[in-house]
Short mmCIF file of C-alpha atoms in Angstrom, two decimals:
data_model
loop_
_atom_site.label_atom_id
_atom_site.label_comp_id
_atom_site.label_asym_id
_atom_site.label_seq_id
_atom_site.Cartn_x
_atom_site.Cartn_y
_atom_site.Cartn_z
CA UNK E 204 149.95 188.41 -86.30
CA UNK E 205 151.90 190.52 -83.84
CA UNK E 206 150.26 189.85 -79.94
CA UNK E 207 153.01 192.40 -78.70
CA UNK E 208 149.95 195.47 -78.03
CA UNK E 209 147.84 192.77 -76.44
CA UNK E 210 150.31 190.76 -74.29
CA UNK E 211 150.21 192.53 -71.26
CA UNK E 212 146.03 192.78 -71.22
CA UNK E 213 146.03 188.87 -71.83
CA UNK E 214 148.33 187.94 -68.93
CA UNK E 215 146.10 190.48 -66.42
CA UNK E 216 143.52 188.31 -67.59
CA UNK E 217 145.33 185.08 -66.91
CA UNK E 218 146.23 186.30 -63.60
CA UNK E 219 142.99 187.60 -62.67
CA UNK E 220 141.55 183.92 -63.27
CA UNK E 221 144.38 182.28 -61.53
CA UNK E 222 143.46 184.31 -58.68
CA UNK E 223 139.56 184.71 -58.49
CA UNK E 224 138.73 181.86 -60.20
CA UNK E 225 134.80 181.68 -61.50
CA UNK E 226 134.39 185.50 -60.09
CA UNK E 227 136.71 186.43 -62.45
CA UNK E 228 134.90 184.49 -65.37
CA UNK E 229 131.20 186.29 -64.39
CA UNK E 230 133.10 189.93 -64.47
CA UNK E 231 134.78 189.61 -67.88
CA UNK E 232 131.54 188.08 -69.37
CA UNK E 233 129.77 190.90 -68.02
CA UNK E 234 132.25 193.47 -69.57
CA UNK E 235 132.84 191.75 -72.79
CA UNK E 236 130.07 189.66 -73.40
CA UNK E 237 127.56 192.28 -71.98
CA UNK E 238 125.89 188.76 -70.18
CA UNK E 239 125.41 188.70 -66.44
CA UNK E 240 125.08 184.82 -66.13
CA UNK E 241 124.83 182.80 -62.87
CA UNK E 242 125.71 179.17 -64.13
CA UNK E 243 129.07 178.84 -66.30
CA UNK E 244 128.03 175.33 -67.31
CA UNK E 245 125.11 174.71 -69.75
CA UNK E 246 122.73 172.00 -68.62
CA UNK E 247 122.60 168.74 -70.36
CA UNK E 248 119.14 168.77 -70.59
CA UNK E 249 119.67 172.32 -72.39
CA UNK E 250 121.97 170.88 -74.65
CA UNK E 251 119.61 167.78 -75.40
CA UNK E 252 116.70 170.12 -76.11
CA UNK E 253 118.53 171.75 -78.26
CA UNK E 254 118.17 169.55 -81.37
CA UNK E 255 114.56 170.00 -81.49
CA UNK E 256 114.55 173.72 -81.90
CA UNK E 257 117.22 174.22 -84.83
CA UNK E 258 116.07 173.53 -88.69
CA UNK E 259 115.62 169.88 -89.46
CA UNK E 260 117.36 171.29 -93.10
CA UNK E 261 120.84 172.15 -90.33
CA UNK E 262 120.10 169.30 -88.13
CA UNK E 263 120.44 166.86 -91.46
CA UNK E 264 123.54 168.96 -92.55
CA UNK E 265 125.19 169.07 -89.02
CA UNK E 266 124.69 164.95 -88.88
CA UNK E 267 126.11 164.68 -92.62
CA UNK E 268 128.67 167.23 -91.55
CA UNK E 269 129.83 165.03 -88.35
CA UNK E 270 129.49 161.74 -90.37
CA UNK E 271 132.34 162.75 -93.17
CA UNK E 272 134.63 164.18 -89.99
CA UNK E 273 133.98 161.03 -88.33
CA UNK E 274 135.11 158.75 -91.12
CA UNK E 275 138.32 161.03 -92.54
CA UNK E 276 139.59 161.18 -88.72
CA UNK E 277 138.98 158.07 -88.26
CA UNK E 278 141.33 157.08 -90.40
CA UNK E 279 144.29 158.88 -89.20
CA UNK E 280 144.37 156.81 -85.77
CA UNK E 281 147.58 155.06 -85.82
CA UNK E 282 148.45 151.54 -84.26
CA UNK E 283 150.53 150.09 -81.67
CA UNK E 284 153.72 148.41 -83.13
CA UNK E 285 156.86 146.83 -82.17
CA UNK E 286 160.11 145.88 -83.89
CA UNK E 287 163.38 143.40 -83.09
CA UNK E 288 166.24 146.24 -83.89
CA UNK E 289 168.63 143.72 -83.35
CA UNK E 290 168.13 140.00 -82.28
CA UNK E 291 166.61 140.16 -78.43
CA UNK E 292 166.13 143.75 -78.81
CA UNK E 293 162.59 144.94 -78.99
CA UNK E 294 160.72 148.26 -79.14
CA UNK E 295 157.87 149.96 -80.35
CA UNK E 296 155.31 152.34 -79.41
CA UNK E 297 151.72 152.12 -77.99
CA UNK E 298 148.72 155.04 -78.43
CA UNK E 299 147.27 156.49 -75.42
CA UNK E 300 144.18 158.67 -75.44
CA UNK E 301 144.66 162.57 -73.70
CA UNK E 302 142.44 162.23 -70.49
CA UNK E 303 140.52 165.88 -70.85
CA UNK E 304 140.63 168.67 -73.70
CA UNK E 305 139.35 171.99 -73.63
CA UNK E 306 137.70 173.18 -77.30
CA UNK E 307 137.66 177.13 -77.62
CA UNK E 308 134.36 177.56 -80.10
CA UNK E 309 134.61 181.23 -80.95
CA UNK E 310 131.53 183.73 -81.36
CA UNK E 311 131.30 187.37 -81.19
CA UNK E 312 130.26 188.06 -85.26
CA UNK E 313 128.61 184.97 -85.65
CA UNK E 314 127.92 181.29 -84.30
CA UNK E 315 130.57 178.33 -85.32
CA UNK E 316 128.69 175.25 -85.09
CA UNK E 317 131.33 173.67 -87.68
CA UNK E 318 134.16 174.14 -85.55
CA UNK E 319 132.66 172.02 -82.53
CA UNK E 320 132.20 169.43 -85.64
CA UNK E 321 136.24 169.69 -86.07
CA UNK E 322 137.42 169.69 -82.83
CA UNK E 323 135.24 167.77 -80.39
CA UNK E 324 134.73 164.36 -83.45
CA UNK E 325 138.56 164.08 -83.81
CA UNK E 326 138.85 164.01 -79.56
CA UNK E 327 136.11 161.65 -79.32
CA UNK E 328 137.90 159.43 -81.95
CA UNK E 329 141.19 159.38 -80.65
CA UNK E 330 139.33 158.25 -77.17
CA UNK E 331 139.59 161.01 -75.17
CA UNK E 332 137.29 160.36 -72.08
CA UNK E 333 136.65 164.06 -70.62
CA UNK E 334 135.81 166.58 -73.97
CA UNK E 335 134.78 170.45 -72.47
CA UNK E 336 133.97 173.14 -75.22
CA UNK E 337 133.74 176.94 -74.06
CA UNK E 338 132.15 179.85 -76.07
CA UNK E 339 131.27 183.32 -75.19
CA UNK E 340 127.67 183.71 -74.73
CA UNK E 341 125.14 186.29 -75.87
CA UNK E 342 124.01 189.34 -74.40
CA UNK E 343 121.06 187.90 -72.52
CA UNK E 344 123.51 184.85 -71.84
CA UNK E 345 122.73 181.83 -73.78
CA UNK E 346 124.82 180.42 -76.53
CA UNK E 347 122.56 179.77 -79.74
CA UNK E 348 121.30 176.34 -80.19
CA UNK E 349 123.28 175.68 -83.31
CA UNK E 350 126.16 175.68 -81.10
CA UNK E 351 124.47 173.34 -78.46
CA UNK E 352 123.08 171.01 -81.47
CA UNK E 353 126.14 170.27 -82.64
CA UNK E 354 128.01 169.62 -79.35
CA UNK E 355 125.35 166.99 -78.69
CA UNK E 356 125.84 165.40 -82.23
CA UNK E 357 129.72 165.60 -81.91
CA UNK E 358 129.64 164.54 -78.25
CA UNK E 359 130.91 167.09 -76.02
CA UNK E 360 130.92 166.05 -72.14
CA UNK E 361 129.78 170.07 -71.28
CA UNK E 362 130.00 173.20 -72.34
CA UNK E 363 130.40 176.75 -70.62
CA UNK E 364 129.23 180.20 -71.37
CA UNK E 365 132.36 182.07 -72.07
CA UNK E 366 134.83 183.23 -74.35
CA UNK E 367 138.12 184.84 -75.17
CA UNK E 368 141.74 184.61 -73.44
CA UNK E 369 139.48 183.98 -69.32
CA UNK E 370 138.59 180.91 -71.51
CA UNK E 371 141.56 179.63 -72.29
CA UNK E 372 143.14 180.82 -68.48
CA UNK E 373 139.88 179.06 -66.97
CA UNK E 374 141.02 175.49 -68.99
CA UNK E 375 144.35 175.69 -68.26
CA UNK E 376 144.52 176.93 -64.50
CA UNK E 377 140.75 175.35 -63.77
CA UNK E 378 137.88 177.31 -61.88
CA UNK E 379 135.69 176.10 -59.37
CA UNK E 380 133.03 175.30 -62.22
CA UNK E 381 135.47 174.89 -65.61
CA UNK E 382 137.96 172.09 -65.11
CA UNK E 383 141.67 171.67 -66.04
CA UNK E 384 142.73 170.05 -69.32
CA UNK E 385 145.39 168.45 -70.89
CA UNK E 386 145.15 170.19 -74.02
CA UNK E 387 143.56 173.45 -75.74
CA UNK E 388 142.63 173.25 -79.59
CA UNK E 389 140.49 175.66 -81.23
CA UNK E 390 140.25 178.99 -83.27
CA UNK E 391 140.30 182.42 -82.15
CA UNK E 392 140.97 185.92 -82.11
CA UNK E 393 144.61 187.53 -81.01
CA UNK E 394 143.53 187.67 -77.73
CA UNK E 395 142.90 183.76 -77.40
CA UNK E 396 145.90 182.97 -79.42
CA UNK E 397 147.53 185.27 -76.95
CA UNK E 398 146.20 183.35 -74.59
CA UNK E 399 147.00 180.39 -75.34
CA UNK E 400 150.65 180.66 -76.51
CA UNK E 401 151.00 182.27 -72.88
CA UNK E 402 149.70 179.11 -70.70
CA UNK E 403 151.26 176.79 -73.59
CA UNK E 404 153.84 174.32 -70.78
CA UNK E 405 151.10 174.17 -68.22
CA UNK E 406 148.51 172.68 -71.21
CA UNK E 407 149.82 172.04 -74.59
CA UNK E 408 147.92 173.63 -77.44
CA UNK E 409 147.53 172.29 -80.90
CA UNK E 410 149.35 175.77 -82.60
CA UNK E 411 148.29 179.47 -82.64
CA UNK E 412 145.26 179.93 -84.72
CA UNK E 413 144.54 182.90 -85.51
CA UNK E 414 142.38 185.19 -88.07
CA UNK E 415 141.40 182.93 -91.32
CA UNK E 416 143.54 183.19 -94.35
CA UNK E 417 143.68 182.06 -98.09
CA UNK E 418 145.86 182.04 -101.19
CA UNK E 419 144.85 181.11 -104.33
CA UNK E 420 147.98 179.90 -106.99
CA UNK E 421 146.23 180.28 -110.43
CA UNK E 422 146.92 179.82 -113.98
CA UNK E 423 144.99 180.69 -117.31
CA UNK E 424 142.60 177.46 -116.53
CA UNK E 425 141.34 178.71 -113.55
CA UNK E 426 137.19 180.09 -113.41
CA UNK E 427 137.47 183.93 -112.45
CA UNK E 428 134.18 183.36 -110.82
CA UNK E 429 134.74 180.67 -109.01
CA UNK E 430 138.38 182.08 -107.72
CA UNK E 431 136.38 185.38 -106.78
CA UNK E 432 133.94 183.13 -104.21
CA UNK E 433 137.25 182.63 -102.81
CA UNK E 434 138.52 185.89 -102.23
CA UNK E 435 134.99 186.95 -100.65
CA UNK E 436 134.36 183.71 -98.70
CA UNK E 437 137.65 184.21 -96.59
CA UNK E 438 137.16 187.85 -96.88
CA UNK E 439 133.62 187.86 -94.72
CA UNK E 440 135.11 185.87 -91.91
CA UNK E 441 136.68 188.75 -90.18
CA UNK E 442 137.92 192.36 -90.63
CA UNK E 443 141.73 190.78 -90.03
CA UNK E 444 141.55 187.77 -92.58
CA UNK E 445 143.87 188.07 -95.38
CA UNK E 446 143.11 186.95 -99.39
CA UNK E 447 145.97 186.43 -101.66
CA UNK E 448 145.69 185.43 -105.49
CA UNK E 449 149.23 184.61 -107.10
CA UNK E 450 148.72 183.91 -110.95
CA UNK E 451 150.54 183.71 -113.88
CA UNK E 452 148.11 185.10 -115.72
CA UNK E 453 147.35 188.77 -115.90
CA UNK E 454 144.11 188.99 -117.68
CA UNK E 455 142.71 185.95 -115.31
CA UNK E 456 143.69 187.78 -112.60
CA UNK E 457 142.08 191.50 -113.99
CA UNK E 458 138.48 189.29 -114.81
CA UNK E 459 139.08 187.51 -110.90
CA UNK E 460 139.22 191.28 -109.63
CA UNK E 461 136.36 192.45 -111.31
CA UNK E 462 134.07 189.58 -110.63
CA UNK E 463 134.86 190.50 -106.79
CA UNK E 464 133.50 193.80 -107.42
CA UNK E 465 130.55 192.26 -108.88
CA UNK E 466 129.45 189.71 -106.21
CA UNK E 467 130.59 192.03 -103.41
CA UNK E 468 127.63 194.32 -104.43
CA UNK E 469 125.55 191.40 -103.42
CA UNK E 470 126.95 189.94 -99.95
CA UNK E 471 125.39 190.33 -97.04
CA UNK E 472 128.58 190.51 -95.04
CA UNK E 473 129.56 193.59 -97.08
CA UNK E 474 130.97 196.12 -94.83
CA UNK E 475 133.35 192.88 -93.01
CA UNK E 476 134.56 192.15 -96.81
CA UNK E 477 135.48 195.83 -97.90
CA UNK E 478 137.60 195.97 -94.50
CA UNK E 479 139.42 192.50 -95.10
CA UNK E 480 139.86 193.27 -98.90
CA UNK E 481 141.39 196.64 -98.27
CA UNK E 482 143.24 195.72 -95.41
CA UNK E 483 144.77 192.45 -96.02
CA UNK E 484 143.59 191.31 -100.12
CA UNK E 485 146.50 191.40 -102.43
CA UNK E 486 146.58 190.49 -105.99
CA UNK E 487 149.76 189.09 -107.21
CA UNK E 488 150.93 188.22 -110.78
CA UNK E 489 154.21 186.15 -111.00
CA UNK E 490 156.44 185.69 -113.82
CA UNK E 491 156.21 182.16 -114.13
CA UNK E 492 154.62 179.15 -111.92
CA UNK E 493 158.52 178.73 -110.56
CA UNK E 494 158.20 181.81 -108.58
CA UNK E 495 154.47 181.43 -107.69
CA UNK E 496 155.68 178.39 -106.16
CA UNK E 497 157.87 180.10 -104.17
CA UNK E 498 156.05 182.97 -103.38
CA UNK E 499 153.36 179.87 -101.70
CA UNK E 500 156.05 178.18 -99.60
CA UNK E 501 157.62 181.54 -98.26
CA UNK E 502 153.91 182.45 -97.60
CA UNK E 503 152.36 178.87 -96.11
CA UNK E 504 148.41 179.83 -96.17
CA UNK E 505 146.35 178.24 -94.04
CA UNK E 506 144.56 177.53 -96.64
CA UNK E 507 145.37 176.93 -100.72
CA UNK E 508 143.30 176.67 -103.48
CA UNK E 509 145.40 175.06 -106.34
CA UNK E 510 143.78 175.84 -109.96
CA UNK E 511 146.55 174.43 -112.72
CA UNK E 512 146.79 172.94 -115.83
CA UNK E 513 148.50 170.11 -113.64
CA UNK E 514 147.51 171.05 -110.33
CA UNK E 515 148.71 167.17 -109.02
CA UNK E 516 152.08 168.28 -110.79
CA UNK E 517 151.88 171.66 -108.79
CA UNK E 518 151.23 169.96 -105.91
CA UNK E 519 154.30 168.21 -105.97
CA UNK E 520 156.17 171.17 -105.52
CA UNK E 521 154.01 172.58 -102.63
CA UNK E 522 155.72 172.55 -99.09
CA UNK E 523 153.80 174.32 -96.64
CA UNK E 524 149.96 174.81 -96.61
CA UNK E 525 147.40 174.04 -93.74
CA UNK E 526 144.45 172.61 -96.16
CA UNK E 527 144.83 172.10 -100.20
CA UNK E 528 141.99 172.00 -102.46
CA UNK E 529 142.59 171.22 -105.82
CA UNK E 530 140.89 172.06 -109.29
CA UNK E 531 137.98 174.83 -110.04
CA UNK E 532 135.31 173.10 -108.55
CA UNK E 533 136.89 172.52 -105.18
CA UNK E 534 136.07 175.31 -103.06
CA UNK E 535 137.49 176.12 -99.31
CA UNK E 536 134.23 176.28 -97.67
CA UNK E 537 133.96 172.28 -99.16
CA UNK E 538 136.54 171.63 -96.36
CA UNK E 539 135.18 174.21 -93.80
CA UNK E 540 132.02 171.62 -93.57
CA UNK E 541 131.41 169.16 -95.97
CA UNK E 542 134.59 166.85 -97.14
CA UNK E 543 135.70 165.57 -93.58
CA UNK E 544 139.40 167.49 -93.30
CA UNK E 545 139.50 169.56 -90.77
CA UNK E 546 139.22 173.53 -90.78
CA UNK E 547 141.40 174.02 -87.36
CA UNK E 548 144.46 175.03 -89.10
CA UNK E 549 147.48 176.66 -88.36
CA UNK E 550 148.08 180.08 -89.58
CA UNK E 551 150.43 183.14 -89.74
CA UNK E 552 153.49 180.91 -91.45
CA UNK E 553 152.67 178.01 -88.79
CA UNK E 554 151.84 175.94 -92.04
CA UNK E 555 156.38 175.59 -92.14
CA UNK E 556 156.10 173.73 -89.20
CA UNK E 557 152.66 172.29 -87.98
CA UNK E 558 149.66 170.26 -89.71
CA UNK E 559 145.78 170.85 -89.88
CA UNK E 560 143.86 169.56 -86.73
CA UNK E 561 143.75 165.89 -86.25
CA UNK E 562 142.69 162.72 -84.16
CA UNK E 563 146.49 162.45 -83.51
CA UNK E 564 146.51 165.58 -81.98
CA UNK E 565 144.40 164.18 -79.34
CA UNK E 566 147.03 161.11 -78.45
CA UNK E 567 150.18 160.36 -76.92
CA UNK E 568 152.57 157.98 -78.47
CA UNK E 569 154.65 156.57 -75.38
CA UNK E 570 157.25 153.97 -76.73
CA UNK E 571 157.98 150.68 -75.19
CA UNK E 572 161.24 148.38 -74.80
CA UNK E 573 161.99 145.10 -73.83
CA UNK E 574 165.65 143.22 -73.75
CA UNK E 575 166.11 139.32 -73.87
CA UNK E 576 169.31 137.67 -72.74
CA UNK E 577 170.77 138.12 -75.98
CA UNK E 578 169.32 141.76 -76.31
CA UNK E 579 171.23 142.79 -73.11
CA UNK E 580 174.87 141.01 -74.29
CA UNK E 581 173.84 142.36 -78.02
CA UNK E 582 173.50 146.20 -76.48
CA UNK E 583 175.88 145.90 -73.67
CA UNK E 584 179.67 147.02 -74.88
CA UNK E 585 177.60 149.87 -76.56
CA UNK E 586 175.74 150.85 -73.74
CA UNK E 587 178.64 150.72 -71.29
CA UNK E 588 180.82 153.12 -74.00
CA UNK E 589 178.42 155.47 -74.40
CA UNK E 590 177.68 155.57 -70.36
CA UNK E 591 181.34 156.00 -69.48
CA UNK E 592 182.10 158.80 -72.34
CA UNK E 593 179.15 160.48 -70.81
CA UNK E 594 180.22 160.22 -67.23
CA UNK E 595 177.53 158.28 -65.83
CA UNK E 596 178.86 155.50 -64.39
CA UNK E 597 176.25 154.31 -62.91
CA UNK E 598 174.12 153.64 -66.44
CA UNK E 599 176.84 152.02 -67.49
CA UNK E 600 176.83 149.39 -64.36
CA UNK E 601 172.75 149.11 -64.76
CA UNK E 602 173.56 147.13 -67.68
CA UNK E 603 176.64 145.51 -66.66
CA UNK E 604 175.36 144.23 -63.70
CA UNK E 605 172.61 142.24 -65.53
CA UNK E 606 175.31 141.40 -68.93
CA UNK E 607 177.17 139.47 -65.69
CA UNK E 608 174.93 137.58 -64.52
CA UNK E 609 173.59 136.29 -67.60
CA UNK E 610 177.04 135.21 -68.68
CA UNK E 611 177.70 133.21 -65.81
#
C-alpha cells in the first residue's frame, strides 16, 4: 500500500483540524460524507434506543458475537509479577490500563458493526476507563443502528458522526466536541492509515491497517468449494483487497478457479469482486510445500487459511500471518465474527513484525524495582563500573553513596 499520492491531501487535512477544530470536522463531512450535521456526538439515549430497532435474529448474533470476544480477550490479560535477580534484588512489572482510546469504525460501502465488537471489548477488558468510537455518517447524517447496537453491547463511552483521516486528526489533536486519546486502533482506507501513521508520536496506533487481504496455502486435501468462498469473501470487501491461493496442486487449484466463476455469478457484491479479483487475485502453484512456505512468510497475509494433509505440521513452519485458520471447514469470516480472535489485523507485510488486535494492546507494562541492603552491595561494584565507563559520575555516586552508608 503506497500512501505517497495521498500524503500531502492527508496532512492538509490534519492541519485543517489542528487549526479549525469541529468547523473543520462539519466541512469535510459535508464534502465527503454529503451530511450537513449539527451535533458530532451521538446521544446516549440514541445509542440506547438503538437495540430495539435492529433484528432480534442480529441483536442475538451481536450478543453471541461480543460474548466469544469477551472470553478469548479475556484471556490474554497478563499479570503483575516480580522476581529476586539476585539475592536483595527485586523487579518485576505491573499492568496499567490506557486512560482513553479512539476506535476508527469504517463505513462508506457498508456498515461494520463487527469491528466495534473487536476493538471497543478488548479496551473495555484491558480496563480502559474513557472508550470513543468515530464513523462517517450517512448522507442524511445518522450512522445505522447496527453500528449504535453494537457500541452499546460492547460498551463504548460515545460515539461521533465522522469518518476518514479528520477522524483520526480529531482523536489525536482533540476538537472542541471529540476528545484526545491515548491510542488509535481500527481499520481503514489509505487515507486513515495515512492518517494515522502521520499523527503516530503524538497518539500511538496499534499498526497500519489497511485494505483486507487473504492467502490461502493448499494441498490436494483441500475443498475447491470451500477455498473459492475464500477467494470471494475477501474479494467483496473492497475494490483494493487482494486474494492469493498458493497450492501444490494444479488441478485443485484449476477446480478452485472455476468454482469462483461459478459462485461469482451469484453474489450480490458482484461488480466489488470482479474489480478485487482482477486487480489484486493471483493464483499460484508451487513446486513443492517448501517453497509455498516460503512464498507465505515473504508474503505475511493478514489473513491465512491453512488446508494440509498436516496443516498443525504446516503450521510449524509458518512465521508471519495476522489470523490462521486451519482445516477445510474453518473459514475466515469464522474469525471476522464468530470464534472470539480478533479481525483488526495488520496488513501490507506488517504480519513480519506486529500481531492481530488484542487486550494487550490496550495496556502499559511499567516495570518496578526495589534494592535491599544486600541488593545495593550485591549491584554496587557493577553499577559504579558501568557509570564511570559511561562518564556519568554522578550515577555512579547515587549508588555509592547509599553502598557507604550501609557498610558502616
Amino acid at each position: 500500500m503506497d500512501s505517497s499520492d495521498v500524503l500531502q491531501p492527508v496532512q492538509e487535512i490534519i492541519d485543517n483540524v489542528r487549526k479549525n477544530k469541529d468547523k473543520a470536522l462539519h466541512d469535510y463531512t459535508l464534502k465527503f460524507d454529503k451530511a450537513d450535521i449539527t451535533e458530532l456526538r451521538v446521544p446516549t439515549e440514541t445509542i440506547e434506543k438503538s437495540i430495539e430497532n435492529i433484528d432480534v435474529k442480529l441483536k442475538k448474533a451481536l450478543e453471541d458475537a461480543a460474548e466469544n470476544v469477551s472470553k478469548f480477550h479475556k484471556a490474554q490479560i497478563p499479570s503483575d509479577w516480580t522476581m529476586e535477580v539476585r539475592p536483595g534484588v527485586k523487579a518485576g512489572q505491573i499492568i496499567r490500563p490506557l486512560k482513553r482510546v479512539g476506535c476508527y469504525i469504517p463505513g462508506g460501502r457498508a456498515a461494520y458493526p463487527s469491528s466495534i465488537l473487536m476493538t471497543v471489548i478488548p479496551a473495555k477488558i484491558a480496563g480502559v476507563e474513557e472508550i470513543i468510537c468515530c464513523n462517517p455518517p450517512d448522507k442524511d447524517g445518522n450512522i445505522s443502528d447496527e453500528i449504535l447496537a453494537a457500541a452499546y453491547i460492547a460498551g463504548a463511552t460515545h460515539i461521533y458522526k465522522v469518518g476518514g483521516a479528520q477522524a483520526i486528526a480529531a482523536m489525536a489533536y482533540s476538537t472542541e466536541s471529540i476528545p484526545a486519546v491515548d491510542k488509535i486502533v481500527g481499520p481503514g482506507n489509505i487515507f486513515v492509515a495515512t492518517a494515522k501513521k502521520l499523527v503516530y508520536g503524538t497518539v500511538d496506533i496499534e499498526f497500519p491497517a489497511g485494505p483486507s487481504e487473504m492467502l490461502a496455502l493448499i494441498d490436494e486435501t483441500a475443498n475447491p468449494s470451500y477455498i473459492a468462498t475464500e477467494l470471494l469473501s475477501q474479494a467483496e470487501h473492497d475494490p483494493n483487497a487482494a486474494t492469493i491461493l498458493v497450492s501444490t496442486s494444479r488441478k485443485v487449484a484449476e477446480e478452485t478457479v472455476n468454482y469462483v466463476k461459478e459462485y461469482l455469478e451469484t453474489q450480490e457484491r458482484k461488480e466489488i469482486i470482479e474489480e478485487s479479483l482482477s486487480k489484486y487475485c493471483h493464483i499460484l502453484v508451487a513446486e513443492d510445500m517448501g517453497q509455498a512456505i516460503d512464498f507465505t512468510n515473504a508474503y505475511a497475509p493478514e489473513h491465512l487459511v491453512i488446508v494440509t494433509e498436516d496443516y498443525y505440521k504446516t503450521l510449524e513452519s509458518i512465521d508471519n500471518a495476522g489470523s490462521i485458520f486451519l482445516g477445510n471447514l474453518t473459514p475466515v469470516a469464522g474469525g471476522d465474527y464468530g470464534s472470539g480472535t480478533n479481525h483488526v489485523l495488520p496488513t501490507s507485510g506488517g504480519a513480519r513484525m506486529y500481531s492481530g488486535l488484542s487486550a494487550e494492546s490496550f495496556i502499559k507494562k511499567p516495570t518496578i524495582q526495589e534494592l535491599s541492603p544486600e541488593g545495593v552491595l550485591n549491584i554496587k561494584d557493577m553499577v559504579i563500573n558501568l557509570a564511570q565507563a559511561e562518564g556519568l559520575c554522578a550515577h555512579a555516586m547515587s549508588i555509592r553513596k547509599r553502598a557507604e552508608d550501609i557498610e558502616k
